[in-house]
Coordinates of C-alpha atoms and ligand atoms in Angstrom, one line a residue:
M52 CA 2.2 22.3 -8.9
K53 CA 0.8 19.5 -7.5
Q54 CA 0.5 19.0 -3.8
L55 CA 3.7 16.9 -2.5
V56 CA 3.0 14.3 0.4
F57 CA 5.7 12.6 2.4
I58 CA 5.2 9.0 3.1
L59 CA 7.3 7.9 5.5
N60 CA 8.0 4.6 7.1
G61 CA 10.2 3.9 10.3
P62 CA 12.4 1.2 11.3
N63 CA 11.8 -2.6 10.3
L64 CA 9.4 -1.7 7.7
N65 CA 11.6 -2.6 5.2
M66 CA 11.3 -5.9 6.2
L67 CA 7.7 -6.7 5.6
G68 CA 6.7 -9.7 3.8
K69 CA 9.2 -11.7 5.7
R70 CA 8.6 -10.1 9.2
E71 CA 5.8 -11.4 11.9
P72 CA 3.6 -12.1 8.9
G73 CA 0.7 -13.5 11.5
I74 CA 0.9 -9.6 12.3
Y75 CA 2.1 -7.7 9.2
G76 CA 0.6 -9.9 6.0
G77 CA 2.7 -11.1 3.3
D78 CA 3.1 -7.7 1.4
T79 CA 6.3 -5.7 1.3
L80 CA 7.2 -2.3 1.5
E81 CA 7.4 -2.2 -2.4
D82 CA 4.0 -3.4 -2.4
I83 CA 3.0 -0.4 -0.2
E84 CA 4.4 1.8 -2.5
A85 CA 2.7 0.7 -5.4
L86 CA -0.5 0.6 -3.5
C87 CA 0.4 4.8 -2.6
R88 CA 1.7 5.5 -6.0
A89 CA -1.6 4.1 -7.5
E90 CA -3.9 6.3 -4.8
A91 CA -1.6 9.4 -5.4
E92 CA -2.2 9.2 -8.8
A93 CA -6.1 8.9 -8.7
L94 CA -5.7 11.8 -6.0
G95 CA -3.5 14.0 -8.4
V96 CA -0.9 14.5 -5.4
D97 CA 3.0 13.9 -6.0
I98 CA 4.7 11.6 -3.6
E99 CA 8.1 11.0 -1.9
F100 CA 8.2 7.4 -0.5
R101 CA 10.6 6.9 2.0
Q102 CA 12.0 3.9 4.7
S103 CA 14.8 4.3 7.6
N104 CA 15.9 2.4 10.5
H105 CA 17.5 5.6 11.8
E106 CA 15.3 8.0 13.9
G107 CA 17.5 10.9 12.7
D108 CA 16.6 10.3 8.8
L109 CA 12.7 10.3 10.0
V110 CA 13.4 13.6 12.0
E111 CA 15.5 15.5 8.7
W112 CA 12.9 14.0 6.7
V113 CA 9.9 15.8 8.5
Q114 CA 12.0 18.8 8.8
E115 CA 12.2 18.5 5.2
A116 CA 8.6 17.9 4.6
G117 CA 7.7 21.3 6.5
G118 CA 10.5 23.4 4.2
R119 CA 8.7 21.9 1.4
K120 CA 5.0 22.5 2.6
A121 CA 4.4 18.9 2.0
L122 CA 1.6 16.6 3.9
V123 CA 2.8 13.7 5.5
L124 CA 1.7 10.2 6.2
I125 CA 4.0 8.6 8.7
N126 CA 4.2 5.0 10.2
P127 CA 6.6 5.2 12.3
A128 CA 6.7 1.9 13.4
A129 CA 8.7 1.7 17.0
Y130 CA 9.8 5.1 17.0
T131 CA 5.8 5.7 17.6
H132 CA 6.0 4.5 21.2
T133 CA 9.6 6.1 22.1
S134 CA 10.2 9.1 19.7
I135 CA 10.1 12.7 21.7
A136 CA 12.8 13.7 18.8
L137 CA 10.1 12.6 15.9
H138 CA 7.3 14.4 18.2
D139 CA 9.3 17.5 18.5
A140 CA 10.2 17.6 14.9
L141 CA 6.6 17.3 13.7
R142 CA 5.7 20.1 16.3
A143 CA 8.1 22.4 14.9
A144 CA 7.6 21.8 11.2
A145 CA 4.0 22.3 11.9
V146 CA 3.0 19.6 8.9
T147 CA -0.2 18.2 8.7
V148 CA 0.3 14.8 9.4
V149 CA -1.5 11.4 9.7
E150 CA -0.2 8.4 11.4
V151 CA -0.9 5.2 10.1
H152 CA -0.1 1.6 11.4
I153 CA -0.7 -2.1 9.5
S154 CA -1.7 -3.5 12.9
N155 CA -4.0 -2.5 15.3
I156 CA -1.6 -1.2 18.1
H157 CA -4.2 -1.0 21.0
A158 CA -5.0 -4.7 20.5
R159 CA -1.4 -5.6 21.1
E160 CA 1.1 -5.4 24.0
P161 CA 0.4 -2.2 26.3
F162 CA 3.9 -0.5 25.3
R163 CA 2.3 -0.2 21.9
H164 CA -0.6 1.9 23.0
H165 CA 0.9 5.3 23.6
S166 CA 2.2 7.4 20.7
Y167 CA 4.2 10.2 20.5
V168 CA 2.4 11.2 17.3
S169 CA -1.0 11.0 17.6
S170 CA -1.3 14.1 19.6
L171 CA 0.0 15.9 16.8
A172 CA -1.8 14.0 14.0
K173 CA -4.9 15.2 12.1
G174 CA -6.0 11.5 12.3
V175 CA -4.6 8.0 13.1
I176 CA -5.6 4.8 11.1
C177 CA -4.4 1.3 12.4
G178 CA -5.8 -2.3 12.1
F179 CA -6.6 -1.9 8.1
G180 CA -3.3 -3.7 7.0
I181 CA -1.7 -1.9 4.1
E182 CA -5.0 -0.8 3.1
G183 CA -4.4 1.7 5.8
Y184 CA -2.0 3.8 4.1
A185 CA -4.4 4.2 1.0
M186 CA -7.0 5.3 3.3
G187 CA -4.7 7.5 5.4
L188 CA -3.6 9.5 2.0
R189 CA -6.9 9.8 0.9
A190 CA -7.7 11.5 4.4
L191 CA -4.7 13.5 4.6
V192 CA -5.2 15.1 1.0
K193 CA -9.1 15.5 1.5
S194 CA -8.7 17.4 4.9
A195 CA -5.9 19.4 3.8
Q196 CA -7.9 20.6 0.4
A197 CA -11.0 21.3 3.0
Q198 CA -9.0 23.7 5.0
Ligands
DQA389 C1 3.8 -1.1 13.6 C2 3.0 -1.0 14.8 C3 4.3 -0.6 15.9 O1 3.9 -1.0 17.2 C4 5.8 -1.7 15.4 O2 6.6 -1.1 16.1 C5 6.0 -1.6 13.9 C6 4.9 -1.5 13.1 C7 2.6 -0.9 12.3 O3 2.5 -0.7 11.4 O4 1.7 -1.9 13.0 O5 7.1 -1.5 13.8 O6 3.8 0.8 13.5

């Protein structure tokens, strides 16, 4: 059976394309999904690609990923900077996780500099636009294969 990877997207990422294109670019979430599907195909993994504006959905999906022995690539969006619930879910599920952000959160407002996810992540990719998803997926799968 192929390795399963959950690709989880947090709040407002459904608005990509329309939302602050100067920061996030003109690509949509559908474009990101297509990019991830092509990369997954090349890597030989299956993906579940999901987005929610609700913290509890992300918590439940992380729990589901743990139960299904999936790897997790996550852009928690604003919950990156606020969610102890997501931190606890990732910790409890003990999933291998890579965190991705489209923008360079460290070059932006100070409230974006702290992440509740990074301390649990195998690695973090930010600032490379949507290409970061392909980079993150590749790094996640390769590092899990090396374990
Ligand atoms: C983001 C960065 C976050 O600070 C922000 O709240 C987002 C998107 C990114 O991909 O650059 O919604 O995660």
